[in-house]
Coordinates of C-alpha atoms in Angstrom, one line a residue:
Chain F
X26 CA 28.8 -4.1 -120.5
X27 CA 25.4 -4.7 -121.9
X28 CA 24.6 -3.1 -125.1
X29 CA 21.0 -3.5 -126.8
X30 CA 20.0 -2.0 -130.1
X31 CA 16.5 -2.5 -131.3
X32 CA 15.9 -5.7 -129.6
X33 CA 12.8 -7.6 -130.7
X34 CA 11.1 -10.7 -129.1
X35 CA 8.3 -12.6 -130.7
X36 CA 6.1 -14.9 -129.0
X37 CA 3.6 -16.2 -131.7
X38 CA 1.6 -12.6 -132.8
X39 CA 2.7 -10.8 -129.8
X40 CA 6.1 -8.8 -130.0
X41 CA 7.4 -7.7 -126.5
X42 CA 10.1 -6.3 -126.0
X43 CA 9.7 -4.6 -129.6
X44 CA 12.6 -2.4 -130.2
X45 CA 14.7 -2.0 -127.0
X46 CA 17.9 0.3 -127.1
X47 CA 19.8 1.0 -124.2
X48 CA 23.2 0.5 -122.6
X49 CA 24.7 -0.5 -119.1
X50 CA 28.1 0.4 -118.4
X51 CA 30.6 -1.8 -116.2
X52 CA 29.7 -1.1 -112.5
X53 CA 26.5 0.3 -113.3
X54 CA 23.3 -0.6 -111.5
X55 CA 20.2 0.0 -113.8
X56 CA 16.6 -0.4 -112.5
X57 CA 14.0 -1.3 -115.1
X58 CA 10.6 -0.1 -114.3
X59 CA 7.1 -0.1 -115.7
X60 CA 3.7 -1.8 -115.9
X61 CA 3.4 -5.6 -116.1
X62 CA 3.5 -7.0 -119.7
X63 CA 5.7 -4.1 -120.8
X64 CA 8.6 -6.7 -121.6
X65 CA 11.0 -5.9 -118.8
X66 CA 11.3 -9.8 -117.5
X67 CA 11.6 -11.1 -120.9
X68 CA 14.3 -8.5 -121.8
X69 CA 16.2 -9.8 -118.9
X70 CA 15.6 -13.5 -119.9
X71 CA 17.0 -12.3 -123.3
X72 CA 20.3 -11.1 -121.7
X73 CA 20.7 -14.6 -120.2
X74 CA 20.1 -16.5 -123.4
X75 CA 16.6 -17.9 -121.7
X76 CA 14.8 -16.5 -124.7
X77 CA 16.1 -16.0 -128.3
X78 CA 15.6 -12.6 -129.8
X79 CA 14.3 -12.2 -133.2
X80 CA 15.3 -8.5 -134.3
X81 CA 18.1 -6.2 -133.3
X82 CA 21.4 -6.8 -131.6
X83 CA 22.0 -7.5 -128.1
X84 CA 25.6 -8.1 -126.8
X85 CA 27.3 -8.7 -123.4
X86 CA 30.9 -7.3 -122.6
X87 CA 31.3 -6.9 -126.3
X88 CA 30.0 -10.7 -127.5
X89 CA 26.5 -11.0 -129.3
X90 CA 24.1 -12.8 -127.3
X91 CA 22.9 -16.2 -128.9
X92 CA 24.4 -15.7 -132.3
X93 CA 28.1 -15.4 -133.6
X94 CA 29.0 -13.0 -136.5
X95 CA 31.0 -14.2 -139.6
X96 CA 31.0 -11.7 -142.1
X97 CA 27.5 -10.2 -142.3
X98 CA 25.8 -13.6 -141.3
X99 CA 24.7 -14.6 -138.0
X100 CA 25.2 -18.1 -136.6
X101 CA 23.2 -19.8 -133.9
X102 CA 25.7 -20.6 -130.9
X103 CA 25.8 -24.3 -129.9
X104 CA 24.1 -25.2 -126.5
X105 CA 27.5 -25.6 -124.6
X106 CA 28.7 -22.1 -125.9
X107 CA 25.3 -20.6 -124.4
X108 CA 26.1 -22.5 -121.4
X109 CA 29.3 -21.1 -121.0
X110 CA 28.2 -17.7 -121.3
X111 CA 25.3 -18.1 -119.0
X112 CA 27.7 -19.2 -116.4
X113 CA 29.1 -15.6 -116.5
X114 CA 25.8 -14.1 -115.8
X115 CA 24.3 -14.6 -112.5
X116 CA 20.3 -14.3 -112.3
X117 CA 18.0 -14.1 -109.5
X118 CA 14.3 -14.8 -110.0
X119 CA 10.8 -13.9 -108.4
X120 CA 10.1 -17.2 -107.3
X121 CA 13.7 -17.9 -106.0
X122 CA 13.9 -21.1 -107.9
X123 CA 16.0 -22.7 -105.4
X124 CA 16.8 -26.5 -105.8
X125 CA 14.6 -28.1 -103.0
X126 CA 16.3 -31.1 -102.7
X127 CA 19.6 -29.8 -101.7
X128 CA 20.7 -27.7 -98.6
X129 CA 21.5 -24.0 -98.8
X130 CA 25.2 -25.2 -98.9
X131 CA 24.7 -27.6 -101.8
X132 CA 22.7 -25.1 -103.8
X133 CA 25.4 -22.7 -103.8
X134 CA 28.1 -25.3 -104.4
X135 CA 26.5 -27.2 -107.1
X136 CA 27.2 -25.0 -110.1
X137 CA 30.8 -24.3 -109.3
X138 CA 31.3 -28.0 -108.8
X139 CA 29.4 -29.4 -111.9
X140 CA 30.1 -26.4 -114.1
X141 CA 33.4 -25.2 -113.2
X142 CA 34.8 -28.3 -112.0
X143 CA 35.8 -26.7 -108.8
X144 CA 37.5 -29.1 -106.1
X145 CA 34.8 -29.9 -103.4
X146 CA 36.3 -28.3 -100.3
X147 CA 37.6 -24.9 -101.8
X148 CA 33.8 -24.8 -103.2
X149 CA 32.1 -25.5 -99.8
X150 CA 34.6 -22.7 -98.0
X151 CA 33.7 -20.3 -100.6
X152 CA 29.9 -21.0 -100.2
X153 CA 30.1 -20.5 -96.6
X154 CA 31.8 -17.2 -97.0
X155 CA 29.2 -16.1 -99.8
X156 CA 26.2 -17.3 -97.4
X157 CA 27.9 -15.4 -94.4
X158 CA 27.9 -12.4 -96.7
X159 CA 24.0 -12.3 -97.2
X160 CA 23.7 -13.1 -93.7
X161 CA 23.0 -16.7 -93.5
X162 CA 25.9 -18.4 -92.0
X163 CA 23.5 -20.3 -89.7
X164 CA 21.6 -21.7 -92.3
X165 CA 24.0 -23.7 -94.2
X166 CA 22.3 -27.0 -93.8
X167 CA 18.8 -26.2 -94.1
X168 CA 16.6 -27.0 -97.1
X169 CA 14.8 -24.3 -98.9
X170 CA 11.5 -25.4 -97.4
X171 CA 13.0 -24.6 -94.1
X172 CA 13.9 -21.2 -94.8
X173 CA 11.6 -17.8 -95.2
X174 CA 11.1 -16.5 -98.3
X175 CA 13.6 -13.6 -97.9
X176 CA 16.2 -16.2 -96.7
X177 CA 15.6 -18.4 -100.0
X178 CA 16.2 -15.2 -101.9
X179 CA 19.4 -14.5 -100.4
X180 CA 20.7 -18.1 -100.8
X181 CA 19.5 -17.6 -104.4
X182 CA 21.7 -14.5 -104.5
X183 CA 24.8 -16.4 -103.1
X184 CA 24.0 -19.3 -105.7
X185 CA 24.5 -16.9 -108.5
X186 CA 27.5 -15.0 -106.8
X187 CA 29.4 -18.5 -106.7
X188 CA 29.7 -18.5 -110.3
X189 CA 31.7 -15.2 -109.9
X190 CA 29.7 -13.5 -112.6
X191 CA 30.5 -10.2 -114.4
X192 CA 26.7 -9.1 -114.4
X193 CA 23.9 -9.6 -112.1
X194 CA 20.2 -9.8 -113.5
X195 CA 17.5 -9.4 -110.8
X196 CA 13.8 -10.4 -112.2
X197 CA 11.8 -9.1 -109.6
X198 CA 13.7 -10.4 -106.7
X199 CA 11.2 -9.1 -103.9
X200 CA 7.7 -9.4 -105.7
X201 CA 6.9 -12.5 -103.9
X202 CA 7.9 -11.6 -100.5
X203 CA 6.1 -10.6 -97.3
X204 CA 6.4 -6.9 -97.0
X205 CA 8.4 -7.5 -93.8
X206 CA 11.1 -9.6 -95.6
X207 CA 11.8 -7.2 -98.6
X208 CA 14.1 -5.1 -96.6
X209 CA 16.8 -8.1 -96.1
X210 CA 16.9 -9.0 -99.6
X211 CA 17.3 -5.3 -100.9
X212 CA 19.8 -4.8 -98.2
X213 CA 22.0 -7.7 -99.9
X214 CA 21.5 -6.1 -103.1
X215 CA 22.7 -2.8 -101.9
X216 CA 25.8 -4.2 -100.5
X217 CA 26.4 -6.0 -103.9
X218 CA 26.0 -2.7 -105.7
X219 CA 28.4 -1.0 -103.4
X220 CA 30.9 -3.6 -104.1
X221 CA 30.9 -2.5 -107.9
X222 CA 28.8 -5.5 -109.2
X223 CA 27.0 -4.7 -112.4
X224 CA 23.6 -5.0 -111.9
X225 CA 20.3 -5.0 -114.0
X226 CA 17.1 -5.0 -111.6
X227 CA 13.4 -5.3 -112.6
X228 CA 11.8 -4.1 -109.8
X229 CA 8.7 -2.4 -108.4
X230 CA 10.5 -1.1 -105.4
X231 CA 10.6 2.7 -106.2
X232 CA 12.8 3.3 -102.9
X233 CA 15.5 1.0 -104.0
X234 CA 15.6 2.4 -107.4
X235 CA 15.9 6.0 -106.0
X236 CA 18.5 5.0 -103.5
X237 CA 20.5 2.3 -105.3
X238 CA 20.3 2.8 -109.3
X239 CA 22.8 4.9 -111.3
X240 CA 20.1 4.7 -114.0
X241 CA 16.6 3.9 -114.1
X242 CA 14.9 2.8 -117.4
X243 CA 10.9 3.1 -117.8
X244 CA 9.5 0.5 -120.0
X245 CA 6.0 0.5 -121.5
X246 CA 4.6 -1.6 -124.1
X247 CA 7.9 -3.4 -125.0
X248 CA 9.5 -0.1 -125.5
X249 CA 12.2 1.8 -123.4
X250 CA 10.3 5.0 -123.0
X251 CA 12.9 7.0 -121.1
X252 CA 16.1 6.6 -118.7
X253 CA 18.3 8.8 -116.9
X254 CA 19.2 9.4 -113.2
X255 CA 16.9 8.0 -110.7
X256 CA 16.4 11.6 -109.4
X257 CA 15.4 12.9 -112.6
X258 CA 13.1 10.3 -114.1
X259 CA 11.4 9.4 -110.8
X260 CA 10.9 13.3 -109.7
X261 CA 10.5 14.9 -112.9
X262 CA 9.4 12.4 -115.6
X263 CA 9.4 13.8 -119.2
X264 CA 7.1 11.3 -120.7
X265 CA 3.2 11.2 -120.2
X266 CA 3.2 7.4 -119.8
X267 CA 6.0 7.7 -117.1
X268 CA 4.3 10.2 -115.4
X269 CA 1.0 8.2 -115.3
X270 CA 2.7 4.8 -114.1
X271 CA 4.7 6.9 -111.5
X272 CA 1.3 8.6 -110.2
X273 CA -0.1 5.3 -109.7
X274 CA 2.8 3.6 -107.8
X275 CA 4.2 6.4 -105.7
Chain N
X18 CA 5.4 -30.2 -71.0
X19 CA 3.4 -27.3 -69.2
X20 CA 6.3 -24.9 -69.6
X21 CA 4.7 -22.7 -72.2
X22 CA 1.5 -22.3 -70.4
X23 CA 2.4 -19.7 -68.0
X24 CA 1.2 -16.9 -70.1
X25 CA -2.2 -18.4 -70.2
X26 CA -5.1 -17.0 -68.1
X27 CA -5.4 -18.4 -64.7
X28 CA -7.3 -21.9 -64.5
X29 CA -10.1 -19.9 -62.5
X30 CA -11.2 -17.5 -65.1
X31 CA -11.1 -20.3 -67.8
X32 CA -14.7 -21.3 -68.7
X33 CA -15.4 -24.8 -67.7
X34 CA -15.0 -27.6 -70.4
X35 CA -17.5 -28.5 -72.4
X36 CA -19.1 -31.9 -71.8
X37 CA -21.6 -32.2 -74.9
X38 CA -23.7 -35.5 -75.6
X39 CA -21.8 -37.2 -78.8
X40 CA -23.9 -37.7 -81.7
X41 CA -25.2 -41.1 -82.1
X42 CA -23.9 -43.6 -85.0
X43 CA -26.4 -46.5 -85.4
X44 CA -25.3 -47.0 -88.8
X45 CA -21.8 -47.8 -87.4
X46 CA -23.1 -50.3 -85.1
X47 CA -25.0 -52.0 -87.8
X48 CA -22.3 -52.2 -90.2
X49 CA -19.9 -53.6 -87.4
X50 CA -22.1 -56.4 -86.7
X51 CA -22.5 -57.3 -90.1
X52 CA -18.8 -57.4 -91.0
X53 CA -18.1 -59.2 -87.6
X54 CA -20.8 -61.7 -88.6
X55 CA -19.2 -62.4 -92.1
X56 CA -15.9 -62.4 -90.9
X57 CA -16.5 -64.8 -88.3
X58 CA -18.3 -67.3 -90.7
X59 CA -15.7 -67.0 -93.2
X60 CA -12.9 -67.5 -90.6
X61 CA -15.0 -70.7 -89.2
X62 CA -15.5 -72.3 -92.6
X63 CA -11.7 -71.8 -93.4
X64 CA -10.6 -73.5 -89.9
X65 CA -13.1 -76.4 -90.0
X66 CA -13.0 -77.4 -93.7
X67 CA -11.2 -80.6 -93.5
X68 CA -10.6 -80.7 -97.2
X69 CA -8.2 -77.6 -97.0
X70 CA -6.0 -79.9 -95.4
X71 CA -3.8 -77.0 -93.8
X72 CA -1.0 -79.9 -93.1
X73 CA -0.4 -80.1 -96.9
X74 CA 0.1 -76.6 -96.9
X75 CA 2.7 -76.6 -94.1
X76 CA 4.4 -79.5 -95.7
X77 CA 5.2 -77.7 -99.0
X78 CA 5.6 -74.3 -97.7
X79 CA 9.4 -74.8 -97.4
X80 CA 9.8 -77.5 -100.2
X81 CA 13.1 -76.7 -101.8
X82 CA 11.4 -76.8 -105.4
X83 CA 9.1 -74.1 -104.0
X84 CA 12.0 -72.0 -102.5
X85 CA 13.8 -72.4 -106.0
X86 CA 10.8 -71.0 -107.9
X87 CA 10.7 -68.1 -105.2
X88 CA 14.3 -67.2 -106.1
X89 CA 13.5 -67.5 -109.7
X90 CA 10.5 -65.3 -109.3
X91 CA 12.4 -62.7 -107.5
X92 CA 15.2 -62.7 -109.8
X93 CA 12.8 -62.4 -113.0
X94 CA 11.1 -59.4 -111.3
X95 CA 14.1 -57.6 -110.4
X96 CA 15.9 -58.0 -114.1
X97 CA 12.5 -57.1 -115.7
X98 CA 11.8 -54.1 -113.4
X99 CA 15.7 -53.0 -114.1
X100 CA 15.1 -53.4 -117.6
X101 CA 11.7 -51.5 -117.8
X102 CA 13.4 -48.6 -115.4
X103 CA 16.2 -48.0 -117.7
X104 CA 14.3 -48.3 -120.9
X105 CA 11.6 -45.9 -119.2
X106 CA 14.1 -43.3 -118.6
X107 CA 15.5 -43.4 -121.8
X108 CA 12.0 -43.5 -123.4
X109 CA 10.5 -40.7 -121.3
X110 CA 13.7 -38.3 -122.3
X111 CA 13.3 -39.1 -125.7
X112 CA 9.2 -38.5 -125.8
X113 CA 10.2 -35.2 -124.4
X114 CA 12.8 -34.3 -127.0
X115 CA 12.3 -31.3 -129.3
X116 CA 13.4 -33.5 -132.3
X117 CA 10.0 -34.9 -133.7
X118 CA 11.6 -38.1 -134.9
X119 CA 13.1 -39.0 -131.5
X120 CA 9.9 -38.2 -129.8
X121 CA 7.7 -39.6 -132.4
X122 CA 9.8 -43.1 -132.2
X123 CA 9.3 -43.2 -128.4
X124 CA 5.7 -42.6 -128.9
X125 CA 5.1 -45.5 -131.3
X126 CA 7.3 -47.7 -129.1
X127 CA 4.9 -46.7 -125.9
X128 CA 1.7 -47.1 -128.0
X129 CA 2.7 -50.8 -129.6
X130 CA 3.8 -52.2 -126.2
X131 CA 0.7 -50.8 -124.2
X132 CA -1.6 -51.7 -127.2
X133 CA -1.2 -55.5 -127.0
X134 CA -1.5 -58.0 -124.0
X135 CA 1.9 -58.8 -122.0
X136 CA 0.8 -62.7 -122.5
X137 CA 0.6 -62.2 -126.2
X138 CA 4.1 -60.6 -126.1
X139 CA 5.4 -63.2 -123.9
X140 CA 4.2 -65.9 -126.3
X141 CA 5.7 -63.9 -129.2
X142 CA 9.0 -63.9 -127.9
X143 CA 8.9 -67.3 -127.2
X144 CA 8.0 -68.4 -130.9
X145 CA 10.2 -65.6 -132.2
X146 CA 12.4 -68.4 -133.9
X147 CA 9.5 -69.5 -136.3
X148 CA 10.2 -65.9 -138.2
X149 CA 13.6 -65.2 -137.2
X150 CA 15.5 -68.7 -137.3
X151 CA 18.9 -67.1 -137.3
X152 CA 19.7 -64.0 -135.0
X153 CA 23.0 -61.8 -135.2
X154 CA 24.5 -58.6 -134.2
X155 CA 26.3 -56.8 -136.7
X156 CA 26.0 -53.7 -139.1
X157 CA 23.0 -53.9 -141.2
X158 CA 23.1 -54.0 -145.2
X159 CA 26.9 -54.4 -145.3
X160 CA 27.1 -58.0 -144.1
X161 CA 29.4 -57.3 -141.1
X162 CA 28.5 -59.8 -138.2
X163 CA 29.9 -59.6 -134.7
X164 CA 28.1 -62.6 -133.0
X165 CA 25.2 -64.7 -134.3
X166 CA 23.3 -67.8 -133.5
X167 CA 20.2 -69.7 -133.9
X168 CA 17.4 -68.2 -132.4
X169 CA 16.4 -71.4 -130.5
X170 CA 19.7 -71.0 -128.5
X171 CA 19.7 -67.4 -128.2
X172 CA 16.1 -66.7 -127.1
X173 CA 15.9 -69.2 -124.4
X174 CA 12.7 -69.3 -122.5
X175 CA 14.2 -67.2 -119.7
X176 CA 15.4 -64.5 -122.4
X177 CA 11.7 -64.8 -123.6
X178 CA 10.4 -64.1 -120.4
X179 CA 12.8 -61.3 -119.8
X180 CA 12.3 -59.6 -123.3
X181 CA 8.6 -60.1 -123.0
X182 CA 8.0 -58.4 -119.3
X183 CA 11.0 -56.0 -119.6
X184 CA 10.2 -54.4 -123.0
X185 CA 6.4 -54.0 -121.9
X186 CA 7.2 -52.6 -118.5
X187 CA 9.5 -50.0 -120.4
X188 CA 6.4 -48.4 -121.9
X189 CA 4.8 -48.2 -118.7
X190 CA 7.6 -46.8 -117.0
X191 CA 8.1 -44.2 -119.7
X192 CA 4.7 -42.8 -118.9
X193 CA 5.5 -42.6 -115.2
X194 CA 8.8 -41.2 -115.6
X195 CA 7.6 -38.6 -117.9
X196 CA 5.0 -37.5 -115.7
X197 CA 7.6 -37.1 -112.9
X198 CA 9.8 -35.0 -115.4
X199 CA 6.7 -32.8 -116.4
X200 CA 6.0 -32.4 -112.7
X201 CA 9.3 -30.4 -111.9
X202 CA 8.6 -26.7 -112.5
X203 CA 10.0 -24.8 -115.4
X204 CA 11.8 -22.3 -112.8
X205 CA 14.1 -25.2 -111.8
X206 CA 15.3 -25.3 -115.5
X207 CA 15.6 -21.9 -115.7
X208 CA 17.9 -21.4 -112.4
X209 CA 19.8 -24.4 -113.6
X210 CA 20.4 -23.2 -117.1
X211 CA 21.3 -19.5 -115.8
X212 CA 24.1 -21.2 -113.8
X213 CA 25.5 -22.6 -116.9
X214 CA 24.6 -26.3 -116.5
X215 CA 24.4 -28.4 -119.5
X216 CA 21.2 -30.3 -120.7
X217 CA 22.5 -33.6 -119.2
X218 CA 23.7 -32.1 -116.0
X219 CA 20.2 -30.3 -115.5
X220 CA 18.3 -33.7 -116.1
X221 CA 20.5 -35.7 -114.0
X222 CA 21.1 -33.6 -111.1
X223 CA 18.2 -31.3 -110.9
X224 CA 15.2 -32.4 -112.7
X225 CA 15.3 -36.3 -112.1
X226 CA 16.2 -36.2 -108.4
X227 CA 13.0 -34.2 -108.0
X228 CA 10.9 -36.1 -110.2
X229 CA 11.6 -39.2 -108.1
X230 CA 9.2 -37.9 -105.6
X231 CA 6.4 -38.6 -108.5
X232 CA 8.2 -41.5 -109.8
X233 CA 8.8 -43.8 -107.0
X234 CA 5.2 -44.4 -105.8
X235 CA 3.9 -45.8 -109.1
X236 CA 7.1 -47.4 -109.7
X237 CA 6.7 -49.4 -106.4
X238 CA 3.2 -50.2 -107.7
X239 CA 4.5 -51.5 -110.8
X240 CA 7.0 -53.7 -109.1
X241 CA 4.5 -55.1 -106.7
X242 CA 2.4 -56.0 -110.0
X243 CA 5.4 -57.1 -111.9
X244 CA 5.9 -59.7 -109.2
X245 CA 2.8 -61.2 -109.9
X246 CA 2.7 -60.8 -113.6
X247 CA 6.0 -62.9 -113.4
X248 CA 3.1 -65.8 -112.9
X249 CA 2.1 -65.3 -116.5
X250 CA 5.4 -66.7 -117.6
X251 CA 4.0 -70.1 -117.0
X252 CA 2.4 -70.3 -120.5
X253 CA 6.1 -70.3 -121.9
X254 CA 7.2 -73.2 -119.3
X255 CA 10.3 -71.4 -117.8
X256 CA 13.2 -73.6 -116.9
X257 CA 14.3 -73.3 -114.0
X258 CA 10.6 -72.9 -113.1
X259 CA 9.3 -69.8 -111.1
X260 CA 7.1 -70.0 -108.3
X261 CA 3.5 -70.7 -110.0
X262 CA 5.2 -73.0 -112.1
X263 CA 7.2 -74.9 -109.4
X264 CA 3.7 -75.4 -107.6
X265 CA 2.0 -76.4 -110.7
X266 CA 4.8 -79.2 -111.2
X267 CA 4.1 -80.2 -107.8
X268 CA 0.2 -80.4 -107.8
X269 CA 0.2 -82.1 -111.4
X270 CA 1.6 -85.0 -109.5
X271 CA 0.0 -85.1 -106.1
X272 CA -3.6 -83.7 -107.3
X273 CA -3.7 -81.2 -104.4
X274 CA -3.9 -77.7 -106.5
X275 CA -5.8 -75.9 -103.9
X276 CA -3.1 -76.7 -101.1
X277 CA -0.2 -75.7 -103.5
X278 CA -2.0 -72.6 -104.6
X279 CA -2.2 -71.4 -101.1
X280 CA 1.6 -72.1 -100.5
X281 CA 2.3 -69.9 -103.8
X282 CA -0.5 -67.3 -102.5
X283 CA 1.5 -67.1 -99.4
X284 CA 4.7 -66.5 -100.8
X285 CA 3.5 -63.8 -103.2
X286 CA 1.9 -62.0 -100.4
X287 CA 5.2 -62.3 -98.4
X288 CA 7.0 -61.0 -100.9
X289 CA 4.8 -57.9 -101.8
X290 CA 4.6 -57.3 -98.0
X291 CA 8.7 -56.9 -98.2
X292 CA 8.2 -54.6 -101.2
X293 CA 5.9 -52.3 -99.3
X294 CA 8.5 -51.7 -96.7
X295 CA 11.3 -50.9 -99.3
X296 CA 9.0 -48.7 -101.0
X297 CA 8.4 -46.8 -97.8
X298 CA 12.1 -46.0 -97.1
X299 CA 12.7 -45.2 -100.8
X300 CA 9.8 -42.6 -100.5
X301 CA 11.0 -41.2 -97.5
X302 CA 14.4 -40.8 -98.8
X303 CA 13.2 -38.8 -101.6
X304 CA 11.0 -36.6 -99.7
X305 CA 14.4 -34.7 -98.5
X306 CA 13.6 -31.2 -98.7
X307 CA 10.0 -31.5 -99.7
X308 CA 8.8 -31.4 -96.4
X309 CA 10.1 -29.2 -93.6
X310 CA 10.7 -32.3 -91.2
X311 CA 11.3 -36.0 -92.2
X312 CA 8.6 -38.3 -91.1
X313 CA 10.0 -40.8 -88.5
X314 CA 10.4 -44.4 -89.3
X315 CA 8.2 -46.9 -87.6
X316 CA 11.4 -48.1 -85.9
X317 CA 12.0 -44.4 -84.8
X318 CA 8.6 -44.1 -83.7
X319 CA 8.7 -47.1 -81.4
X320 CA 12.0 -46.1 -79.9
X321 CA 10.7 -42.5 -79.2
X322 CA 7.7 -44.0 -77.7
X323 CA 9.6 -46.2 -75.5
X324 CA 11.8 -43.5 -74.4
X325 CA 9.1 -41.2 -73.5
X326 CA 7.5 -43.8 -71.7
X327 CA 10.7 -44.3 -69.4
X328 CA 10.9 -40.8 -68.9
X329 CA 7.1 -40.4 -67.8
X330 CA 8.2 -43.4 -65.0
X331 CA 11.2 -41.2 -64.0
X332 CA 9.3 -37.9 -63.5

């Protein structure tokens, strides 16, 4: 589903990620772990075309991200093509980024109606269904400011799902939450994983990685240091840097 | 009221309520005295000065020439502000464009119109026929013209007033709108982009509605300011006359300038007060979602107050 080969992203003199190679299969849940500044979030943003990559190749579902290859030349994609590709990838952010001037329901229906030109009533029915699935059937008419952090993040998940994405990206979805609210969000994500969604999750929740992930990938200093089954990587890391990081967080 | 108080400790065990001697504020008494003294003497001089001739004010307050002037002032304010707001949004979006030429053009426009006095701009548009006697709309350099006319007939005093006020307002509104757009966090654009929305959709549906909360208060301020700035149009003798020129036309005949200026002031103040109310409700509308609960309107507050009074009588 996602294939990265030597992906580089440059910010001025800083280069992070600097050569990430990994592959995510359809239906797979991959957790990206690692210290802050290691390039996990930037890599996630690259997958969703929110950042442009400078070197390497990155493809989603067999199609290059951000470029089109004609012969051996790369052409930048037009804004509207980028938007079309983004619509197929759901993203959940650390700070939820719900639209504060819309109710929970409007947050969820907004993109299907505007982007997919879905008729209003079916879109609303589908949104109710999705909000029900994340346990928020009774919060349909609430504005984000009236919801707790955990509830907001679950609305954000429903909002992303409303576009029926083939891939979901989670950028530290529980890092801005009170400890007691983390569980409800992880539960919604676990349910999603069980339903067979392909997911890439940047997280510091080791428990979640161990239980839900098919693969964990440890990143440090812009590189994918090691990856494998969570049991292997988390219990018996091969790499020194992985060991050092895990000894601090576990 | 006391339903939730059942868990509180019993009254007998509660320590007695504190009754302390309040801090004295002698300064407040002195200030109150001074303000009262100044206020009453001002009121007395206004009330007892026969030369003010309040009956003249009353006589002209609803004079049809004055009322027509009020209408023209309102029209001019509304059309100049409409022009300013539309221009402002366009200029602000241009200013934030990644294209340096587009953002540079917007910068230059804003600089020019903020760097010269609006009074000068009004006169400039009024005298435009001196440098461009003939005005036409067409495709430049190839000689295709759709419409054309002499500048004196196209740029009437009303058009000059509208151009002078509206184009100038556009520059100020552009800065206000830009501030509003910048105030919306980047996360909002990220989220909207990740859902596949186009740049125009993001601006219209996500960024501008949120920017409105920042844009409305200064825009209300600009509208109130514009209402009174329209009086500058007196220098180009607008016809039909707006409020100030209408009063001037009257006092140049009856030699009662103070009384008629009071009439004009009463009308300006009345119109401004109406705008205050409009701004209040507009701000309230765009506060949707920003606060947990909407602040009740004054009317709702009065109604609620009456209701609770009635309830108190019943119980």
